[in-house]
Short mmCIF file of C-alpha atoms in Angstrom, two decimals:
data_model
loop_
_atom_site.label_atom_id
_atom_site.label_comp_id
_atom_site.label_asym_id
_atom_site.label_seq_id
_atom_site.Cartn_x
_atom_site.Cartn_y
_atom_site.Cartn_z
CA UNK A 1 161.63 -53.19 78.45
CA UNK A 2 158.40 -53.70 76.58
CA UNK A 3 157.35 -52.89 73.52
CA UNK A 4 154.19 -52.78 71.90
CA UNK A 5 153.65 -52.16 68.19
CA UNK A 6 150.57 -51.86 66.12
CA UNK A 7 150.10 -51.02 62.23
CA UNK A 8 146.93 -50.20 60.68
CA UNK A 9 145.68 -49.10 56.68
CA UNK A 10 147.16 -50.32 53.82
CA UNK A 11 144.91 -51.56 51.02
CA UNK A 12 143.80 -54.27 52.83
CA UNK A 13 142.97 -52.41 55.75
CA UNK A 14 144.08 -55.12 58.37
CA UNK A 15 144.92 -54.09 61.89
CA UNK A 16 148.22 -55.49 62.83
CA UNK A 17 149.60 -55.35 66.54
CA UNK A 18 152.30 -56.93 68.87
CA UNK A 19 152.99 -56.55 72.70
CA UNK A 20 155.82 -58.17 74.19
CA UNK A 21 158.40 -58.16 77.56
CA UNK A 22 161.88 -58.36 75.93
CA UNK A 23 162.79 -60.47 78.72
CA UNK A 24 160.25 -62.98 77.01
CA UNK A 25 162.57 -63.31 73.46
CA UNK A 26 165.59 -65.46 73.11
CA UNK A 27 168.73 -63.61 73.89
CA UNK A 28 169.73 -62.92 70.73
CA UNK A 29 166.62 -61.57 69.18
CA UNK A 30 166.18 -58.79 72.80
CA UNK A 31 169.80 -58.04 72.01
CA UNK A 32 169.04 -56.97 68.50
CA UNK A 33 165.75 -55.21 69.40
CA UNK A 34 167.41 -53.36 72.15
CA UNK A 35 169.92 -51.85 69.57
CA UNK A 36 167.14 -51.31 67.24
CA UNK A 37 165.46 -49.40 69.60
CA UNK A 38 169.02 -47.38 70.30
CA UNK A 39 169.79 -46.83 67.06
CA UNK A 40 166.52 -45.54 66.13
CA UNK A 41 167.45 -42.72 68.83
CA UNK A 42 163.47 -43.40 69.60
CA UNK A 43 163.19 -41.82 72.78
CA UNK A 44 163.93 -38.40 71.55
CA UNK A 45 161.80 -39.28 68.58
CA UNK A 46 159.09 -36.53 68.20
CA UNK A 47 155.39 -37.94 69.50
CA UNK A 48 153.75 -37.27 66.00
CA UNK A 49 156.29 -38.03 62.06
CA UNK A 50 152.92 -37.60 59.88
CA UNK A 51 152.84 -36.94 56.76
CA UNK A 52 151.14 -33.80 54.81
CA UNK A 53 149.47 -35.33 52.14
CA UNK A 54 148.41 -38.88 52.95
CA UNK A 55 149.47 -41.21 50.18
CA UNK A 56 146.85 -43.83 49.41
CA UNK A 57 146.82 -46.98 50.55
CA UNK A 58 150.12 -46.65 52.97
CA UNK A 59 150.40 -47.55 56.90
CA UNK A 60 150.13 -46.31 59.60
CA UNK A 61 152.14 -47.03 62.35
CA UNK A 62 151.95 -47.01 66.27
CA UNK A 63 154.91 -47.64 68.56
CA UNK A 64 155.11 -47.67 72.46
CA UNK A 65 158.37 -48.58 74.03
CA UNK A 66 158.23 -48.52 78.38
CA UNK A 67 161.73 -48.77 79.81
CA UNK A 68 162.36 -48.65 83.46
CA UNK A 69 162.52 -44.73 83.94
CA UNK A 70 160.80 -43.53 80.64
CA UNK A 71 157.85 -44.45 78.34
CA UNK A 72 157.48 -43.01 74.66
CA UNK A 73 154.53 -43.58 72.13
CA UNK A 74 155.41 -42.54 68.21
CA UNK A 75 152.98 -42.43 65.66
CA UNK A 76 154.65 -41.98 62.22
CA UNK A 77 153.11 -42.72 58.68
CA UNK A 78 154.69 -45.10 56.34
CA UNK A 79 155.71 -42.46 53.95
CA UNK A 80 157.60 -40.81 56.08
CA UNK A 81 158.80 -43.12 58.41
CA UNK A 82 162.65 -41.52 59.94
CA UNK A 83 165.50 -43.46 57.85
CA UNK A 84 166.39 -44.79 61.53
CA UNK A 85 163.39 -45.74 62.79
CA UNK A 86 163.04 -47.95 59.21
CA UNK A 87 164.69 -51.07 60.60
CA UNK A 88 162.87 -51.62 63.69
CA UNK A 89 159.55 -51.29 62.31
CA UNK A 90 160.67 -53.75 59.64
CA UNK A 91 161.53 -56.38 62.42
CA UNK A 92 158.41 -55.42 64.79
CA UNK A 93 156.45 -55.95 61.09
CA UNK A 94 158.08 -59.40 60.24
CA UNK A 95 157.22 -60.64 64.01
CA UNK A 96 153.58 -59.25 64.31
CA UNK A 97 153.30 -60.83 60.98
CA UNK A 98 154.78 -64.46 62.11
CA UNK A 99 152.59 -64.67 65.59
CA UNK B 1 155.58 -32.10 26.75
CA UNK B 2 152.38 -34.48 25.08
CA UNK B 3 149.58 -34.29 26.92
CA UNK B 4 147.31 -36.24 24.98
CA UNK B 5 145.01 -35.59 22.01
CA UNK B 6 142.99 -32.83 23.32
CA UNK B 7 143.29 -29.86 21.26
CA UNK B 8 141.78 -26.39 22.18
CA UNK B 9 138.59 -25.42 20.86
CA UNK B 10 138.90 -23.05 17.73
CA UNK B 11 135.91 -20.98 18.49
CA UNK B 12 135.52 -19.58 21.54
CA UNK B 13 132.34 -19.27 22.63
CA UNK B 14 131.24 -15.99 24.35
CA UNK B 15 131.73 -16.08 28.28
CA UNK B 16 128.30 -16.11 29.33
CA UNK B 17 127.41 -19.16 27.62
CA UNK B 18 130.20 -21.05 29.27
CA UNK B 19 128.86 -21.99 32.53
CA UNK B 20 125.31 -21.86 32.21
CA UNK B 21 124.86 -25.43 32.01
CA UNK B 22 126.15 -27.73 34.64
CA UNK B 23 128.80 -30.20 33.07
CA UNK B 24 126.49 -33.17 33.55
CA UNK B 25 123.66 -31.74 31.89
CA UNK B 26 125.73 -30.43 28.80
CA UNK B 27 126.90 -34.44 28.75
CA UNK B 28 123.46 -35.54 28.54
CA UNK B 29 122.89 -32.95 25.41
CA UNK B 30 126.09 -34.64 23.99
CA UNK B 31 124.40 -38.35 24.32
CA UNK B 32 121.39 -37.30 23.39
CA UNK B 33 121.13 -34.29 21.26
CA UNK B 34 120.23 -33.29 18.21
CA UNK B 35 123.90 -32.99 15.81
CA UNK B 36 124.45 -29.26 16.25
CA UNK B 37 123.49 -28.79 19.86
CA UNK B 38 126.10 -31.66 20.50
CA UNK B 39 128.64 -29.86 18.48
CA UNK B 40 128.05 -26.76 20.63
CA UNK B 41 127.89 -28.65 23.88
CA UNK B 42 131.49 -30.03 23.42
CA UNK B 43 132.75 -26.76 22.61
CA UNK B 44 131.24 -25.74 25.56
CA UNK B 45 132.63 -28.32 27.92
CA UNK B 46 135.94 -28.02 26.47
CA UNK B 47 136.01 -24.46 27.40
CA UNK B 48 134.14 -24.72 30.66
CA UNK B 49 136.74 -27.63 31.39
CA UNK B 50 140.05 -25.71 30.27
CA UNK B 51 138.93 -22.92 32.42
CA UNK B 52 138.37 -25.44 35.40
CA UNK B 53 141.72 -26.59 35.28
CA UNK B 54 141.76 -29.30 32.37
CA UNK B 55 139.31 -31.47 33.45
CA UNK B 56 137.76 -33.57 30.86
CA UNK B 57 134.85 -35.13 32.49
CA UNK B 58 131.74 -35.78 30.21
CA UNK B 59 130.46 -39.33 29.77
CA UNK B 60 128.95 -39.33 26.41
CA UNK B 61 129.87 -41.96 23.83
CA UNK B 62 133.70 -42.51 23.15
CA UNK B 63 133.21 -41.37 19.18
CA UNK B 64 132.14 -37.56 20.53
CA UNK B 65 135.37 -37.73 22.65
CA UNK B 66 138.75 -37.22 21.17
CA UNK B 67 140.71 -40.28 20.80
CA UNK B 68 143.05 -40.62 23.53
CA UNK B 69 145.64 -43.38 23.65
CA UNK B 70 147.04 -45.72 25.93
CA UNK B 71 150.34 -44.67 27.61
CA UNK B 72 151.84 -46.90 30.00
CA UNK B 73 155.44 -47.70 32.06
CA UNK B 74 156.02 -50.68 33.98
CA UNK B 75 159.09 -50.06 36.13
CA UNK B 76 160.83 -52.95 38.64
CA UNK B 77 161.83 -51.93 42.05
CA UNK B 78 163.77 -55.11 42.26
CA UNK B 79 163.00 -55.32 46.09
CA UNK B 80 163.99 -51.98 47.49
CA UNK B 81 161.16 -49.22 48.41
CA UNK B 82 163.32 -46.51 45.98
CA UNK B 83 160.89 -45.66 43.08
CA UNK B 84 159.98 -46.03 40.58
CA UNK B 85 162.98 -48.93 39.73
CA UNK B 86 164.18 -49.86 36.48
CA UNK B 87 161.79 -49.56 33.28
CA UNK B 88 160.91 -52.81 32.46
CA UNK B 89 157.97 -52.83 29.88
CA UNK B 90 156.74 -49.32 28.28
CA UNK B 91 153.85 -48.93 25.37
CA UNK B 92 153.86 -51.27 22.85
CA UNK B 93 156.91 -53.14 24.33
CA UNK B 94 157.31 -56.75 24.23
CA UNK B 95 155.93 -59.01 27.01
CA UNK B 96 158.09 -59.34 30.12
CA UNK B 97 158.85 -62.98 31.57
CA UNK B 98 157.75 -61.61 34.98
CA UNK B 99 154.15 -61.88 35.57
CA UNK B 100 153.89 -59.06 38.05
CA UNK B 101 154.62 -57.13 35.23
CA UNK B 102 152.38 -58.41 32.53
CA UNK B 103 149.43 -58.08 34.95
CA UNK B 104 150.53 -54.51 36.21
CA UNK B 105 150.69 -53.46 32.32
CA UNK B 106 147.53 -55.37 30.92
CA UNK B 107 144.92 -54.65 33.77
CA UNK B 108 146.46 -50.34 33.57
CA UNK B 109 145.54 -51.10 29.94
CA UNK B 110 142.10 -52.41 30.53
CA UNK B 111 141.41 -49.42 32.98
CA UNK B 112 142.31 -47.14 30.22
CA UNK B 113 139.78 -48.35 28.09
CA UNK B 114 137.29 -48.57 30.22
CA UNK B 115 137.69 -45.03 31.70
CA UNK B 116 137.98 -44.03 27.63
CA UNK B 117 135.13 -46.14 26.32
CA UNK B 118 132.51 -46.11 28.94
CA UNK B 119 132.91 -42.49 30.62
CA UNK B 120 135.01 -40.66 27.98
CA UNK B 121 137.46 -40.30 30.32
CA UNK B 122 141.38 -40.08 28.43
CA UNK B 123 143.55 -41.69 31.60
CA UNK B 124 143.78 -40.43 35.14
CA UNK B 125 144.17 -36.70 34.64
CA UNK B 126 141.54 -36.54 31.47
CA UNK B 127 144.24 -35.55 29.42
CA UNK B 128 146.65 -38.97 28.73
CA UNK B 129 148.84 -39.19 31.05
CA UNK B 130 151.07 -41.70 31.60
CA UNK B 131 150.14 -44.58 33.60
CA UNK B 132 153.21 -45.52 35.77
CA UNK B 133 153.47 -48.47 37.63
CA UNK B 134 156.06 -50.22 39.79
CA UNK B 135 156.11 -54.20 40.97
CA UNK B 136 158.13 -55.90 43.56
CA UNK B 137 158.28 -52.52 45.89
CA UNK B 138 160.20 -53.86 49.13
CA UNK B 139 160.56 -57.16 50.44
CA UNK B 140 157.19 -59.53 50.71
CA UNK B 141 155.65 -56.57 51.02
CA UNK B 142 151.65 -56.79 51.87
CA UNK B 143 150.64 -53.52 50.11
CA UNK B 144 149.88 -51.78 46.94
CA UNK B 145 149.30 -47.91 47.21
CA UNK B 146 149.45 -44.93 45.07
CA UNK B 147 152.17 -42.08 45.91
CA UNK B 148 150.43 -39.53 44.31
CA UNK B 149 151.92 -39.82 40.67
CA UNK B 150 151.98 -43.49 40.54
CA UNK B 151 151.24 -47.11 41.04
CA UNK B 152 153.06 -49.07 43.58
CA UNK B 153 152.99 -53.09 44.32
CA UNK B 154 153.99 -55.44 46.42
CA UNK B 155 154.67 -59.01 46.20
CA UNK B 156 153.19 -60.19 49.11
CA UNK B 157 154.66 -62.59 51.78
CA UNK B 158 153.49 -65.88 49.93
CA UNK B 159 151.76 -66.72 53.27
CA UNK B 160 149.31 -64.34 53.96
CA UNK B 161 148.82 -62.37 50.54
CA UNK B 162 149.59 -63.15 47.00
CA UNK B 163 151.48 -60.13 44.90
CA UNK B 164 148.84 -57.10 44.61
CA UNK B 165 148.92 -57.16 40.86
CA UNK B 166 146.65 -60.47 40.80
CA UNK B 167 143.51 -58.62 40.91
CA UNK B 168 142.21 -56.34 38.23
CA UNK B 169 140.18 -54.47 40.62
CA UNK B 170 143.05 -53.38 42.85
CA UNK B 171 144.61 -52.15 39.86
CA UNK B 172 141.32 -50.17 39.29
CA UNK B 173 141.42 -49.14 43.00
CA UNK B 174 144.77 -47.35 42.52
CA UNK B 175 144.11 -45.57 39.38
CA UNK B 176 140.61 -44.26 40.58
CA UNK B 177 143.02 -42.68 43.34
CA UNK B 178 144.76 -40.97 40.55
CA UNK B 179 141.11 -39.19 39.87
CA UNK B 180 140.29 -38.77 42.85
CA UNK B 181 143.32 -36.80 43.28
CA UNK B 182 142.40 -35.37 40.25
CA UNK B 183 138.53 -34.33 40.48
CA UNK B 184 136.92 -33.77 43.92
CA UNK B 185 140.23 -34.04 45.79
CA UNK B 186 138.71 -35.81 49.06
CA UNK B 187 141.11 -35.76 51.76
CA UNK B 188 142.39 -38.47 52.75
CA UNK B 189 140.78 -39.14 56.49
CA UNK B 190 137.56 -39.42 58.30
CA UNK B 191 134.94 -39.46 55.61
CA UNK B 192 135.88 -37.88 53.30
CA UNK B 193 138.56 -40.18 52.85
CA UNK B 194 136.73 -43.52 53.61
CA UNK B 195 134.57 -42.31 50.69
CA UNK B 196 137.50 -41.89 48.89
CA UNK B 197 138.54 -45.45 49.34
CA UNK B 198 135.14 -46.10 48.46
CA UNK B 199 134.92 -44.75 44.91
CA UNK B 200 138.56 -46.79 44.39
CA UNK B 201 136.30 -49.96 45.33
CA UNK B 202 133.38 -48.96 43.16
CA UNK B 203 135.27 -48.41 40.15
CA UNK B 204 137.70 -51.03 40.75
CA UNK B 205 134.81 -53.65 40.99
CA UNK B 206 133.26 -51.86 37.85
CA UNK B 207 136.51 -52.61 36.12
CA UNK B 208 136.40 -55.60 36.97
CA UNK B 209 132.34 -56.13 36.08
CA UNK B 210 133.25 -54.79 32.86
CA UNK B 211 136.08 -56.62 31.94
CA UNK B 212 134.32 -59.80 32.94
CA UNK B 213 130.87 -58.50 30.92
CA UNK B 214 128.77 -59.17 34.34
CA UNK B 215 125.02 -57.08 35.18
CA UNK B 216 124.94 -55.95 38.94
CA UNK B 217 123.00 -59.35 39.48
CA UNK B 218 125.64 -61.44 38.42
CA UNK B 219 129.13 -59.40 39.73
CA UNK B 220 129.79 -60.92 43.12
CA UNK B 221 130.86 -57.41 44.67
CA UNK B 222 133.78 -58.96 46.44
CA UNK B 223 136.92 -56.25 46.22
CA UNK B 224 140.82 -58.62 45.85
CA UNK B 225 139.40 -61.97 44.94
CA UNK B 226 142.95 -64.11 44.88
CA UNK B 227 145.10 -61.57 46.59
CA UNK B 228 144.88 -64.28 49.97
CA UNK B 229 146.26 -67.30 49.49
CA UNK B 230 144.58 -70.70 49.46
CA UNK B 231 145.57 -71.37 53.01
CA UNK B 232 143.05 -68.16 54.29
CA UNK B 233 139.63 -68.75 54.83
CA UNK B 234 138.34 -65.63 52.61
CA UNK B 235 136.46 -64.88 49.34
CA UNK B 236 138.66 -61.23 49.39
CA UNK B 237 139.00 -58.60 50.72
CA UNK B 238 136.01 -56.46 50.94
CA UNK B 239 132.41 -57.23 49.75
CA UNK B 240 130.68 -54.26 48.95
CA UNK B 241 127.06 -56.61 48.89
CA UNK B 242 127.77 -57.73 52.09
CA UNK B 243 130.55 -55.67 54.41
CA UNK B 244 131.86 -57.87 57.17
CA UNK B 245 131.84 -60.66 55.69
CA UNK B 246 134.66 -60.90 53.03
CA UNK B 247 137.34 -63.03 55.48
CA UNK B 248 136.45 -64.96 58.37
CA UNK B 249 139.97 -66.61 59.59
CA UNK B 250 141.77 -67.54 62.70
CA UNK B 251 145.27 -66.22 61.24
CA UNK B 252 143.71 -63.11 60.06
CA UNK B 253 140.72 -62.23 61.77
CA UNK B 254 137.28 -60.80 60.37
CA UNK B 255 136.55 -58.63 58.15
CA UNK B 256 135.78 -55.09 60.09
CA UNK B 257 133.83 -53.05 57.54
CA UNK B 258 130.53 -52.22 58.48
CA UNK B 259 127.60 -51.78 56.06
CA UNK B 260 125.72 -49.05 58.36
CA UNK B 261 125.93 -46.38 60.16
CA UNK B 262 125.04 -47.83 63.48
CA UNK B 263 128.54 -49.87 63.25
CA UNK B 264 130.54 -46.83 62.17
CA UNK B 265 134.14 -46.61 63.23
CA UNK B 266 135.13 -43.70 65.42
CA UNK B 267 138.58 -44.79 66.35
CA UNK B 268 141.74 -42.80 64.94
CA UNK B 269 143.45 -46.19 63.24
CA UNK B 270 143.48 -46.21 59.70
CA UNK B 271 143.14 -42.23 58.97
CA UNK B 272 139.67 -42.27 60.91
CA UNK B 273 138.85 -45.70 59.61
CA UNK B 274 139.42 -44.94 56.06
CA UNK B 275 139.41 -48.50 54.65
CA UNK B 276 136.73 -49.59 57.54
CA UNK B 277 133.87 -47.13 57.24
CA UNK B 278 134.06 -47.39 53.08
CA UNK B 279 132.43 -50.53 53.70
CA UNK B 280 129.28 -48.10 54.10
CA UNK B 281 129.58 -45.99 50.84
CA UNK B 282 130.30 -49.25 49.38
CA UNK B 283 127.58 -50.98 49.96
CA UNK B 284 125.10 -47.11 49.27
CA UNK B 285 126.63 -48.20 45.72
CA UNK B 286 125.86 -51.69 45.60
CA UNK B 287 122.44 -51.78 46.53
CA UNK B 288 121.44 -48.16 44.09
CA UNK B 289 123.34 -50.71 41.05
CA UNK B 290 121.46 -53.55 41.75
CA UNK B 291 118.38 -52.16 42.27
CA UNK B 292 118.79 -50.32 38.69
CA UNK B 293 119.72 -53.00 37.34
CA UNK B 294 121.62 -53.82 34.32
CA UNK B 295 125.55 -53.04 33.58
CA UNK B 296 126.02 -51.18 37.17
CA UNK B 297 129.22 -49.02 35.06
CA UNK B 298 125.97 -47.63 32.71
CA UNK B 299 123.46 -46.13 35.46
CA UNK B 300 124.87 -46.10 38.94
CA UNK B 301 128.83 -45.80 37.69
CA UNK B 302 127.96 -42.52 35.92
CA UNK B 303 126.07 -40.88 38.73
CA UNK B 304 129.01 -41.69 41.06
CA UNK B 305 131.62 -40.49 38.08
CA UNK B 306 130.10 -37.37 37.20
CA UNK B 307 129.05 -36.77 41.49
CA UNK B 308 133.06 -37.60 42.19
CA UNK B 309 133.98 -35.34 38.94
CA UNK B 310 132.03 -32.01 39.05
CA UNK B 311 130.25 -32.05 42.50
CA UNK B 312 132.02 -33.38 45.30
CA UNK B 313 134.73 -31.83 46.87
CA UNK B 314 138.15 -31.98 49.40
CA UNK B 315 136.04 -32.35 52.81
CA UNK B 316 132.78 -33.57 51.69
CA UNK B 317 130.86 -35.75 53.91
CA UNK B 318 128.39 -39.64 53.26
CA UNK B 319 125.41 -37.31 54.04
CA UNK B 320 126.72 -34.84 51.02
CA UNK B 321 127.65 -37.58 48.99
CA UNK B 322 124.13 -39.09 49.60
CA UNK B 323 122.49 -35.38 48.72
CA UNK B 324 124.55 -35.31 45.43
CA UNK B 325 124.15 -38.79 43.90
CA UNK B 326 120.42 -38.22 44.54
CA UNK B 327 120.51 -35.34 42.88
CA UNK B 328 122.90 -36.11 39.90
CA UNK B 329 120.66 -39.12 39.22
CA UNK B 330 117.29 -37.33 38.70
CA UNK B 331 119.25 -35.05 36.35
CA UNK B 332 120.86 -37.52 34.32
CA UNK B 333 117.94 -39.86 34.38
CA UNK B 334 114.72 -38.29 35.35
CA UNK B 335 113.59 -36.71 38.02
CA UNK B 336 111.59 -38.96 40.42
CA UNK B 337 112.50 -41.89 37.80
CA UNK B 338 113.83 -45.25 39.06
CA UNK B 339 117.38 -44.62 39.21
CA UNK B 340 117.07 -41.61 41.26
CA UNK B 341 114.68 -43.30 43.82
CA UNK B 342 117.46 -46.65 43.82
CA UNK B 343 120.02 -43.96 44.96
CA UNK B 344 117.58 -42.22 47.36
CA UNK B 345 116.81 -45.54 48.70
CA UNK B 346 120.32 -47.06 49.01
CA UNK B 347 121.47 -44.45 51.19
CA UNK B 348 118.64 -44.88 53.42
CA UNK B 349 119.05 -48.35 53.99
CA UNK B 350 122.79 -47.67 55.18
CA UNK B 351 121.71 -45.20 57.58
CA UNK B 352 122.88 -42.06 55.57
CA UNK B 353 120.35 -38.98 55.26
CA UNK B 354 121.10 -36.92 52.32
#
């Protein structure tokens, strides 16, 4: 599975982006990302969460996840971003941030 | 519910005197006019202004403008992203022992006064509203925004960004989204929104100038100074005299903005390159200050304020904004005089054609 992420916006307008195998993380950290990725139900995940009225200042968000059989791109603003989908953007965030 | 001080006029005047003057000219009478044509003109404009939807917009000295006062809310989110937290420090209230929130409360103050005292401006919304802020939104959180009714900040991760409430001018930056949102209503992508940003970064840095007492010469036009931390190679965040060139870091990057057209961004990140291409408007501003001369909030921040108040509107464009701060410059200071041919000029040398 790979997974690329990519956040842009924000006051500081910094582009932010990650690409990785899963194979390529320690077992424990693919293990969690693989049930992020499950419990964010992302694959049925519509292609477009945006929001109406853009709120200053927030993120924007890009996500690509390629499986074996199936490849899905979201793009969902911070404002609006699915209760589910919350967690695994934090951790794709936290390691885009730390590389 | 109190709305502020501003009390409806007691004489109407009759309707076909209301909107024969264009707001920024009937603030000019107000500066400069003789005692009974100013007393008209702000009957006038408060009429004209009720019927536009409560807009209080002139720029004329604060004692011609009712006396607004300062309302403000600190609230802690305490970590979580649910707003706006627990009320920590309202008007008048005693100092908090958390800094975030001192800073969030003093610099909203400071922006009150300056909106009040240089463009007779009573808070966001021209009529006293509230200002509502909350500190320590989510977890090291990189980010200050505004939702729409009010001020949001993070604390930053402590390796990459300070807390947002450091700098006065970001606390500028999110108010003037408040009047944005309030006046001209730009939408918030492509250019229109990038100009957006870019009146946020004007009148953030002309908080800041103001605050600090600095000319156009001596402001260093440099948008977050402090918000990275010591171990980033950067003087801030933007520099509106020089986009591009604000951080230059191997953690971080470069700085993206560019300060002409021939480098604008076309891609879709960012709204359309919201907080890129402002680097453009940005620097239209900087140059038309300088080149003025003087306090840039005097000249150059009231063509933008009354352009952003009264002229501009939900989809304009740089090459409208360009046309309109040319043109609301040789009203409100001569026609073919120096401040209009500073503004005429600055957009040219970005690469915008009015």
């Amino acid at each position: 599975m790979k997974i690329s992420f990519e956040r842009s916006g924000g006051f500081a307008g910094m582009h932010l982006a990650v690409k990785f195998e899963l194979g390529s993380l320690g077992g424990a950290d693919a293990g969690r990302l693989r049930q992020l990725v499950s419990d964010a139900g992302f694959f049925d995940l519509p292609a477009q969460v945006l929001s109406k009225e853009r709120q200053p200042d927030r993120f924007s968000y890009r996500l690509t996840v390629t499986g074996k059989e199936r490849s899905h791109t979201v793009e969902v603003d911070e404002e609006v971003v699915p209760g589910q989908l919350a967690p695994l953007i934090d951790w794709l965030t936290r390691m885009a941030a730390s590389r | 519910m109190d709305r502020g001080s501003r009390k409806s006029p007691e004489r109407v005047f009759p309707r076909q005197l209301v909107f024969i003057v264009p707001p920024h000219i009937q603030k000019e009478i107000i500066r400069n006019g003789t005692a009974a044509e100013r007393e008209a003109m702000l009957h006038q404009l408060s009429v004209s202004e009720m019927l536009r939807g409560g807009r209080q917009a002139f720029a004329g000295p604060a004692a011609a403008v009712p006396a607004g006062r300062r309302r403000r809310a600190v609230y802690d989110a305490g970590g979580s992203e649910q707003l706006p937290g627990l009320l920590v420090r309202e008007e008048g209230g005693r100092a908090s022992r958390n800094r975030a929130v001192n800073e969030a409360y003093s610099a909203s103050g400071r922006m009150y006064d300056f909106m009040a005292k240089v463009y007779g401006r009573s808070s966001i919304d021209g009529r006293g509203m509230r200002l509502d802020a909350s500190v320590h939104f989510g977890v090291r959180y990189d980010n200050a925004f505004w939702n729409g009714s009010q001020m949001v900040y993070g604390d930053g991760d402590g390796m990459v960004f300070n807390r947002f409430t450091r700098a006065i001018d970001v606390v500028g930056h999110e108010l003037t989204h408040g009047i944005t949102q309030n006046e001209a209503g730009l939408q918030y992508r492509d250019q229109p929104g990038a100009l957006n940003e870019s009146f946020s970064d004007v009148f953030g840095s002309l908080l800041k100038q103001w605050v600090k007492k600095q000319t156009a010469a001596q402001a260093d036009w440099i948008i977050g100074e402090g918000l990275f931390t010591r171990r980033i190679k950067a003087a801030g965040l933007r520099s509106m005299k020089a986009p591009g060139t604000a951080y230059d870091d191997p953690l971080i990057g470069r700085d993206p903005q560019p300060a002409h057209m021939k480098d604008y961004y076309r891609g879709a990140d960012d709204n359309g390159g919201v907080h890129i291409n402002s680097g453009i408007p940005n620097h239209a501003f900087y140059l038309a200050a300088v080149a003025i001369g003087g306090n840039a909030w005097e000249k150059a921040g009231r063509v933008w304020y009354v352009a952003l108040c009264d002229r501009l509107r939900r989809g304009s464009s740089f090459a409208d904004t360009a046309r309109i701060t040319v043109a609301v410059a040789g009203e409100l200071f001569g026609r073919g005089g120096k401040a209009q041919a500073a503004v005429q000029s600055a957009w040219k040398q970005v690469g915008v054609a009015g």
